[in-house]
Each structure stands twice: as structure tokens, then as C-alpha cells.
């Protein structure tokens, strides 16, 4: 069997290596347009920023190693220009010589990935406008922020357009290089896949690092006057810089597929079945170019992540050799670092659930990453989304300093296993005071969610409280209920929800006659734990009561104005 793979990096290289492990006799040709067949594209920002000092560290599997270890026919700087399905050949251009030739195949694996999206903005093709998608991009950016022979440091100011994964990583590494950094984001938050209230604390982190953040704004024109780049924003603001990095998403590299008549989805991804086959049974598509299914909803989706790309490459290789191998879908488990903090997520966000029209419930907790009595404990925030009837886990997000990845990984596995919030209550996780708590944050999220479903803890969410307070003080109207703050007086005086009455939890039993029985009472504390205790107490005394999920901490984040942080 002769297998031709178009594109390497994650999906293609994984498919090639897996194919060789399954067959010593197969002829495997790996065609890569770039200079290297397999590199760590997730490490590119950190090479630019100097955290990864050697470029060679980015070369996951150099061409010579692939040739010697796997006996692959690796051809770099080889661009496939056409797929000829009727002849089962591909047309290849040797970028070193300019020559063209035809290469036959029995099975073809399409792994061309995705390219940086470039909007139609005046001046965007200028020499000072860059992206970060491959090694040549990284080399170009690296040269901008490091000393050149006979010259001083070329770049002192940068504008980063787009605050997604790559944009935020570029920002962090530009600051690490000492480059004055401005970030432009069309959304009202950085990291748009997350829900805004979870990300809100990271806006302050960026500001503390000196990053000039412009939210709900966009670049509408780039001008190069020969000495600097002038970026005009939709708001009318003008930002001057030495160069710009545009990182506003990617689009599947699907031109070859479209020209060959392969079916593509609405978002441009090549449509595949569970075994990564296209509508041509001899052609497979893997990685960022392939349209896949959301493992939770079953809907078609396009999520460019390295882990799924590697698994898809293995599955395609398995299937073309007759093995029953199926891709169960992508659930979007991801993490990003932001100046020592981390934001991680898995499954569906609240905004995605609302768009899909699916019913859900959510809870917030704000635990420490390990036992509070052990030195170095840091706070994290965790949001759990679940089905309001059966408790099936739909998604989770966490933001903090330490231990964020561990908790989201555990919940990701719970989602894959079809577990419910009740299972999280019973999850047995490793514990020592320097690593976690006897009641791990994952358990705590399960406890809170399960108590909501059992009716032990009726809850209300910050948005509902904010809406009622915006109309008039909550204590002034039967329509809005009664707000009860059960924190200490010093906490209350430092800040509270407008219209709330302060009765500390420890004194609540002695003041029950001061509370209304004809109105619903909304209880809150700092993070929800004391509010839960108060809710249980009042419910058993016959009051109508709900606890504010996530407490005053979540309320403040939800209440924060969606403003420009320039």
C-alpha cells in the first residue's frame, strides 16, 4: 500500500508514524510545504519571547529522524497543487527547484491544517503586519524583538490584534521581551471562548503588566509612514507602534479539497465520518482542516487543537489498515497561561449553551488550590455547567494560579465518561496538603451542583441580582425580594450589593424575627459557603430563600462594566 500524506506538523506526522508502526511494508510519502515536517507550533510564542532559547527545541521530529527511524519518504518544501481523484495522484511543486511532478497514492491523508485569518483591512498587507502560525512567522517575529547585527533592538512597541489563545500568548511574550504592548479585541473580553465573568480578573492582570487593553474595539486601517506603524481603531483611537501581530482566528486550508470536489462544511472544514474518511473513501482528513463533531451536542464544529489533531492522525492510519477506530468527537479542552495565571475550560460554555438553546444550570465555587493551612495556597474560580434534570456535566471553566489544569482535566474525563455531578461528589482524588484538599475543588463543585439538584440549596445567579438592583434597591420592593449579606460587618463595609441588609451568619439565629416571611430572601457571602449555611438554616425555619451562587466574588465580576481598559 502506498500512502501519501499532505501536510505534517501534528496530524500528518502522527498519521505517518502510526502507519509505519502498523506496516513495515507500506510506502509512506510525507509532503510538507514548509521547511520542517514536524514542529511545536504551540511553542512558537515562547520562542519569540525567549523562554524557549533554542529554535531547535521546536523541532519535534526533524526530517532526518523521520527518515531514519520510520523509513518515511519525507519531502519538505514540497507543495501539493492539486488532487487528481480519478487518477489517484497528486500534483506536487518542488519549491526548491520550481519543478512539478505527479505522485500516485492508494490512500491519501489530508492534513493541511489552517491558516491565519486575514481580514480585508486597508494596509494589512504591509511589511510591519505579521502573524504567528508557523516557523517562518516565528523567525520573522523573533528577529523583530532581538538584537540584529550592527543594529539596536528593532522593535519597542507592538500592537496585537485579537485576544484569543495566540494573541494572549504573544502579548505575554512581548512583555517578557520588554516591548510596550497594546492589545485590541473586538469582544468585550479577552479569551472569547470563556464566559466573561470567569475571565474578568485577567483583565486586571494585563493592566498590572502594563498592557494597554482596548476591548469592544477593532483595527480598521493600518498606515506605515516609513518610520512607524499607525493603527486606526474603530473607536477613533490611534495607536502607534513598530509592528503589529494580527491573530484573530484561523481558517481551514481547504482549497485543495474544494478544488478536488471533496465536501466541506459551513465553516470550511473538510467533512469526515467517525473514522476521519471524507466522502471519497480513499481520502482522509485530519487536524485543523477537518470538520468534526462536538462530543457533547453532536453538532459539526471546527476546533483547532493539537491533541485532537494527533488522535485523528492515529485514527485515520488505523482505519486505512482495516482497524475499527473511531473519533468520538472534540469537547474543546484547552488551557492558556496569562502572566502566571491560567485559564482552562472543557466542554460547552454558557454562551454556547445559550446559543444552542439547551437548558442548563450552573454553579460557581472559589476554593484554594490546596489546603489553606499549608503555605502557598492560592485561590481559583471554578464554574460548572450541567443538565438541570439528570445532572450530566456539560462544561467547566477554571481560572487561577495553581492546579487549574488538574481540575479541568478531571472534569474533562468525567464528561468523556458520561458522568454526572453526583459522580463528582464521589470522585476519589489524590490528596496531601501541598497538592489539594480532602474535599478537592472537583468534589466541592459536585457537592454544590448536587445540592442544587436535590433542592437542598436553591440558588440565584449574579445577573438576576444585578438586574433587580439596577431597577431599585432590593429591600424596597416585594418584587425584588430581600437581600441578606451574612458576612462580617468589616466585609460588608468594604463593599456590598446595594440595598442588602447585613446580619453575620453567626448572629442569624438571633435575628430571624427581623426577616420577612412574605418575600423571598436572597442570601450571599464572599464565595457562597456561608450563604449555603444560611440558606439551609432559613429554609428549615420556613423562609423562602435562595443562595447567590459564587457569592459576592462572582457578583463583582459579573457587575464589572464592559469598558475599555486603555
XYZ file of C-alpha atoms in Angstrom, residues 51-532:
482
model
C 11.505 31.450 27.147
C 12.493 28.748 24.670
C 16.004 29.836 23.795
C 16.890 27.377 21.044
C 14.877 27.176 17.846
C 15.934 23.546 17.505
C 13.850 22.727 20.588
C 10.775 23.403 18.477
C 11.627 20.623 16.039
C 9.607 17.737 17.434
C 10.600 15.276 14.723
C 13.237 16.552 12.275
C 13.078 15.215 8.749
C 16.222 13.107 9.116
C 14.876 11.384 12.218
C 11.624 10.543 10.444
C 13.587 9.096 7.542
C 15.943 7.050 9.683
C 13.627 5.907 12.474
C 10.446 5.322 10.484
C 11.794 4.943 6.938
C 9.425 7.611 5.686
C 9.843 9.358 2.366
C 9.847 12.889 3.793
C 9.826 15.720 1.261
C 9.918 19.222 2.701
C 9.412 22.385 0.625
C 7.040 20.303 -1.468
C 3.717 21.952 -2.202
C 0.771 19.906 -3.416
C -1.084 21.963 -6.011
C -3.871 19.546 -6.983
C -5.524 16.269 -6.048
C -6.493 14.186 -9.071
C -9.018 11.754 -7.643
C -9.815 9.889 -10.859
C -6.117 9.077 -11.443
C -5.372 8.811 -7.711
C -2.416 11.172 -7.985
C -1.390 14.498 -6.507
C 0.427 17.254 -8.369
C 3.500 18.446 -6.474
C 5.682 21.503 -6.903
C 9.234 21.292 -5.616
C 9.702 24.722 -4.055
C 13.495 24.396 -4.216
C 13.627 23.884 -7.981
C 10.209 25.008 -9.191
C 9.693 21.649 -10.922
C 6.327 19.864 -10.988
C 5.666 16.133 -10.815
C 2.852 13.666 -10.186
C 2.780 11.327 -7.185
C 0.404 8.354 -7.083
C -1.381 7.084 -3.988
C -3.568 4.239 -2.795
C -4.688 6.169 0.266
C -4.399 9.895 0.815
C -4.389 11.725 4.151
C -5.232 15.395 4.018
C -3.510 17.293 6.879
C -3.009 20.800 5.543
C -4.062 22.487 8.787
C -5.364 26.037 8.983
C -4.004 29.439 8.101
C -4.240 32.715 9.965
C -7.350 34.658 9.003
C -6.539 37.972 7.357
C -9.487 40.408 7.236
C -9.888 42.900 4.446
C -8.442 45.920 6.275
C -6.582 48.674 4.401
C -2.844 48.310 4.905
C -2.958 44.802 6.341
C -0.536 43.505 3.696
C 2.197 45.881 4.836
C 5.632 44.675 5.882
C 5.026 45.630 9.516
C 1.918 43.424 9.799
C 2.670 39.880 10.932
C 1.002 36.695 12.139
C 2.227 33.675 14.067
C 1.280 30.340 12.583
C 4.470 28.556 11.516
C 8.252 28.608 11.877
C 8.896 31.294 9.251
C 6.392 33.524 11.084
C 8.211 32.854 14.349
C 11.579 33.621 12.778
C 10.287 36.921 11.485
C 8.825 37.932 14.858
C 11.922 36.748 16.697
C 14.051 38.999 14.522
C 11.822 41.964 15.391
C 12.395 41.711 19.124
C 16.034 40.628 19.324
C 19.273 42.420 18.587
C 20.370 42.376 14.997
C 23.947 42.542 13.777
C 25.051 46.172 13.641
C 21.677 47.463 14.826
C 19.872 48.193 18.036
C 16.758 46.329 19.085
C 14.379 46.878 16.190
C 11.049 46.886 17.975
C 9.987 48.735 21.104
C 6.192 48.918 20.542
C 3.744 46.330 19.251
C 0.017 46.202 18.613
C -1.580 42.761 18.967
C -4.944 42.455 17.246
C -7.020 39.639 18.689
C -7.095 38.334 22.271
C -7.592 34.634 21.649
C -5.096 31.925 22.579
C -2.292 33.041 20.283
C -2.940 36.744 20.821
C -2.676 36.430 24.606
C 0.456 34.289 24.368
C 2.034 36.819 22.014
C 1.152 39.626 24.447
C 2.759 37.791 27.353
C 5.937 37.127 25.401
C 6.176 40.647 24.020
C 6.026 41.982 27.578
C 8.663 39.420 28.550
C 10.875 40.925 25.847
C 10.299 44.421 27.219
C 8.200 45.541 24.259
C 5.469 48.088 25.006
C 2.292 46.201 24.117
C -1.205 47.277 23.083
C -3.958 44.669 22.738
C -7.059 45.204 20.581
C -10.067 42.884 20.911
C -13.457 43.156 19.198
C -15.238 41.321 22.000
C -15.937 42.815 25.422
C -13.446 40.376 26.967
C -10.147 38.677 26.294
C -10.246 34.940 25.509
C -13.737 34.955 23.940
C -14.324 31.171 24.251
C -14.630 31.608 28.020
C -17.590 33.205 29.755
C -16.810 36.838 30.563
C -17.260 36.740 34.321
C -14.654 33.959 34.564
C -12.088 35.955 32.601
C -12.713 39.321 34.242
C -9.843 39.012 36.795
C -7.355 38.531 33.957
C -8.122 41.990 32.574
C -6.601 43.433 35.744
C -3.618 41.098 35.372
C -2.913 42.518 31.914
C -3.248 46.069 33.193
C -0.843 45.295 36.046
C 1.695 44.144 33.469
C 1.433 47.456 31.621
C -0.550 46.117 28.663
C -2.816 48.723 27.065
C -6.078 46.817 26.508
C -8.824 48.071 24.184
C -11.958 45.904 24.386
C -15.030 46.196 22.156
C -12.822 47.821 19.529
C -11.116 46.841 16.285
C -8.424 47.897 13.852
C -9.917 49.497 10.733
C -6.794 50.795 8.984
C -3.022 50.347 9.086
C -0.648 53.043 7.858
C 3.133 52.816 7.510
C 4.742 56.263 7.296
C 8.205 54.799 6.813
C 9.266 55.156 10.440
C 6.368 53.620 12.364
C 3.057 51.828 12.022
C -0.115 53.832 12.692
C -3.124 51.736 13.677
C -6.551 53.375 13.429
C -9.265 51.860 15.628
C -13.000 51.849 15.092
C -13.412 53.958 18.234
C -11.299 56.723 16.708
C -8.268 55.910 18.843
C -4.902 55.953 17.064
C -2.116 53.661 18.262
C 1.484 53.991 17.076
C 3.831 51.022 17.036
C 6.832 49.481 15.321
C 4.884 46.436 14.135
C 1.613 44.579 14.633
C 0.656 40.947 15.114
C -2.784 40.042 13.777
C -4.242 36.998 15.498
C -7.996 36.899 15.034
C -8.534 33.247 14.288
C -7.737 30.663 11.646
C -9.454 29.214 8.619
C -9.067 25.654 7.277
C -6.585 25.301 4.407
C -9.262 23.704 2.246
C -8.517 24.998 -1.268
C -7.134 21.664 -2.450
C -10.128 19.828 -1.035
C -12.634 22.190 -2.631
C -10.863 22.018 -5.990
C -10.928 18.217 -5.770
C -14.664 18.219 -5.087
C -14.480 16.988 -1.505
C -17.428 18.007 0.667
C -16.739 20.838 3.120
C -18.889 22.219 5.924
C -20.222 25.700 6.518
C -17.052 26.708 8.379
C -14.810 25.376 5.622
C -13.669 22.168 7.272
C -13.472 19.008 5.189
C -16.395 16.823 6.236
C -15.347 13.479 7.708
C -17.002 10.455 9.285
C -16.068 8.893 12.627
C -13.009 7.255 11.054
C -11.817 10.545 9.524
C -12.787 9.480 5.986
C -14.013 12.124 3.581
C -16.776 11.444 1.056
C -14.021 9.795 -1.012
C -13.265 6.529 0.868
C -9.612 6.649 -0.205
C -9.056 10.142 1.231
C -8.917 11.047 4.904
C -8.764 14.473 6.550
C -7.255 15.139 9.993
C -6.342 18.093 12.170
C -7.365 21.713 11.776
C -8.591 21.212 8.209
C -11.155 18.576 9.212
C -14.689 19.249 10.348
C -15.538 17.102 13.345
C -18.406 16.666 15.801
C -18.834 18.169 19.222
C -18.741 15.219 21.591
C -21.481 16.743 23.770
C -24.020 18.074 21.272
C -23.102 16.062 18.190
C -23.095 19.244 16.125
C -20.488 19.918 13.454
C -17.647 22.019 14.787
C -14.202 23.364 13.981
C -11.844 23.433 16.990
C -8.116 23.763 16.149
C -6.303 21.923 18.947
C -3.108 19.855 18.847
C -4.356 16.956 20.975
C -7.360 16.147 18.782
C -5.211 16.520 15.636
C -2.768 13.896 16.899
C -5.554 11.476 17.792
C -7.249 11.970 14.438
C -3.997 11.148 12.637
C -3.724 7.863 14.540
C -7.356 7.000 13.838
C -7.009 7.631 10.107
C -3.922 5.388 9.961
C -5.692 2.685 11.950
C -8.740 2.730 9.709
C -6.933 2.627 6.388
C -5.235 -0.568 7.600
C -8.589 -2.119 8.434
C -8.758 -1.437 12.150
C -12.062 -0.341 13.677
C -11.075 3.060 15.036
C -13.438 5.941 15.591
C -13.049 9.543 16.713
C -15.579 10.259 19.447
C -15.604 13.999 18.903
C -13.955 17.102 20.261
C -15.027 18.704 23.535
C -12.675 21.682 23.431
C -10.467 21.025 26.446
C -7.926 23.854 26.479
C -5.702 25.957 28.708
C -3.777 29.202 28.321
C -1.283 30.955 30.553
C -1.579 34.662 31.357
C 1.357 36.083 33.322
C 1.482 33.340 35.925
C -2.279 32.730 35.901
C -4.063 30.052 33.945
C -7.477 29.810 32.309
C -8.753 26.371 31.375
C -12.001 25.012 30.038
C -13.663 21.861 28.779
C -16.993 21.182 27.138
C -19.557 23.895 26.478
C -19.503 27.425 27.821
C -22.629 29.224 28.983
C -22.654 31.384 25.867
C -22.511 28.269 23.668
C -25.329 26.629 25.614
C -27.474 29.743 25.274
C -26.838 29.884 21.521
C -27.828 26.238 21.160
C -30.997 26.746 23.201
C -30.138 23.895 25.549
C -31.324 24.097 29.149
C -28.618 24.103 31.797
C -27.794 25.049 35.348
C -24.511 26.410 36.656
C -22.677 26.861 39.938
C -19.582 28.810 40.932
C -17.048 27.999 43.617
C -13.879 29.828 44.659
C -11.687 27.299 46.500
C -7.966 27.241 47.256
C -5.770 25.064 45.073
C -4.578 23.120 48.138
C -5.202 23.003 51.880
C -5.407 26.534 53.211
C -3.303 25.793 56.272
C -0.359 24.704 54.109
C 1.827 27.606 52.914
C 1.359 28.924 49.403
C -2.320 28.199 48.865
C -3.816 30.299 46.064
C -7.431 30.920 45.085
C -9.066 29.642 41.946
C -12.519 30.126 40.479
C -14.402 27.191 39.001
C -17.654 27.235 37.049
C -19.548 24.015 36.427
C -22.344 23.736 33.844
C -24.707 20.777 33.942
C -28.086 19.451 32.892
C -30.794 20.683 35.299
C -32.655 17.361 35.238
C -30.180 14.481 35.268
C -27.040 16.370 36.271
C -24.979 15.386 33.215
C -21.859 17.547 33.060
C -21.910 19.900 30.074
C -18.797 22.013 30.653
C -16.451 23.624 33.130
C -14.115 26.595 33.336
C -11.440 27.438 35.874
C -9.136 30.405 36.375
C -6.372 30.639 38.946
C -2.682 30.360 39.646
C -2.052 26.704 40.514
C -3.937 23.464 39.996
C -6.289 24.758 37.322
C -5.169 22.174 34.757
C -5.622 19.279 37.184
C -9.237 20.137 37.958
C -10.293 20.735 34.373
C -8.568 17.527 33.243
C -10.528 15.551 35.837
C -13.810 17.107 34.748
C -12.895 16.561 31.091
C -12.545 12.846 31.771
C -15.849 12.884 33.659
C -17.545 14.389 30.603
C -15.995 11.756 28.330
C -17.223 9.021 30.666
C -20.762 10.424 30.671
C -20.669 11.147 34.387
C -22.965 13.427 36.332
C -22.418 15.974 39.081
C -23.313 13.237 41.554
C -20.258 11.311 40.379
C -18.055 14.318 41.099
C -19.193 14.147 44.719
C -17.785 10.642 44.939
C -14.608 11.132 42.879
C -11.599 9.816 44.769
C -8.663 12.088 44.041
C -5.141 12.181 45.417
C -4.636 14.337 48.474
C -1.833 15.750 50.565
C -1.982 19.295 51.954
C 0.587 20.668 49.493
C -1.321 19.237 46.498
C -5.006 19.534 47.290
C -7.696 19.270 49.915
C -9.561 16.357 51.418
C -12.570 17.880 49.691
C -10.995 18.673 46.342
C -12.399 21.562 44.288
C -13.779 18.922 41.908
C -15.642 17.316 44.814
C -16.797 20.727 46.009
C -18.229 21.566 42.599
C -20.052 18.233 42.699
C -21.359 18.880 46.222
C -22.728 22.296 45.302
C -24.271 21.203 41.999
C -25.809 18.102 43.542
C -27.297 20.088 46.426
C -28.913 22.393 43.883
C -30.472 19.458 42.036
C -31.658 17.833 45.267
C -33.322 21.067 46.333
C -31.088 21.478 49.363
C -29.727 24.747 48.040
C -31.954 26.804 45.756
C -29.720 29.330 44.026
C -29.909 32.628 42.215
C -27.275 33.990 39.847
C -25.462 37.307 39.823
C -27.099 38.538 36.618
C -30.542 38.241 38.210
C -29.450 40.186 41.275
C -27.752 42.838 39.147
C -30.907 43.260 37.095
C -33.063 43.707 40.185
C -30.665 46.132 41.859
C -30.451 48.191 38.685
C -34.174 48.811 38.910
C -34.366 49.819 42.560
C -32.882 48.753 45.898
C -33.807 45.132 46.531
C -35.158 45.733 50.042
C -37.544 48.414 48.854
C -39.838 46.227 46.776
C -41.622 42.938 47.241
C -40.967 42.301 43.570
C -37.221 42.125 44.056
C -37.035 40.183 47.298
C -34.833 40.762 50.315
C -31.033 40.786 50.060
C -29.232 39.374 53.079
C -25.452 39.684 53.458
C -24.197 37.145 56.031
C -20.558 38.252 56.017
C -18.856 40.101 58.849
C -19.503 43.822 59.343
C -15.981 44.677 58.175
C -16.502 42.724 54.943
C -19.857 44.401 54.445
C -18.452 47.905 54.969
C -15.696 47.197 52.429
C -18.313 46.640 49.729
C -21.730 45.068 49.312
C -24.696 44.727 46.994
C -26.829 47.856 47.013
C -29.824 47.516 49.307
C -28.528 44.500 51.213
C -29.002 44.077 54.958
C -26.047 42.742 56.944
C -26.606 40.037 59.559
C -23.491 37.883 60.082
C -24.102 34.140 59.843
C -23.046 33.620 63.447
C -25.795 36.008 64.643
C -28.509 34.965 62.210
C -30.453 32.685 64.571
C -30.943 35.558 66.983
C -32.360 37.869 64.316
C -34.871 35.667 62.495
C -37.751 37.905 63.580
C -36.184 40.754 61.556
C -36.503 38.820 58.281
C -39.603 38.896 56.043
C -41.562 35.682 55.619
C -43.741 37.057 52.827
C -40.803 37.718 50.487
C -38.034 35.634 49.008
C -34.686 36.156 50.706
C -31.533 36.148 48.611
C -28.557 35.291 50.798
C -24.946 35.914 49.895
C -21.459 35.799 51.417
C -18.000 36.060 49.890
C -17.897 32.863 47.826
C -21.116 31.011 48.652
C -20.218 28.712 51.558
C -21.638 30.808 54.403
C -24.553 31.641 52.133
C -25.241 27.925 51.809
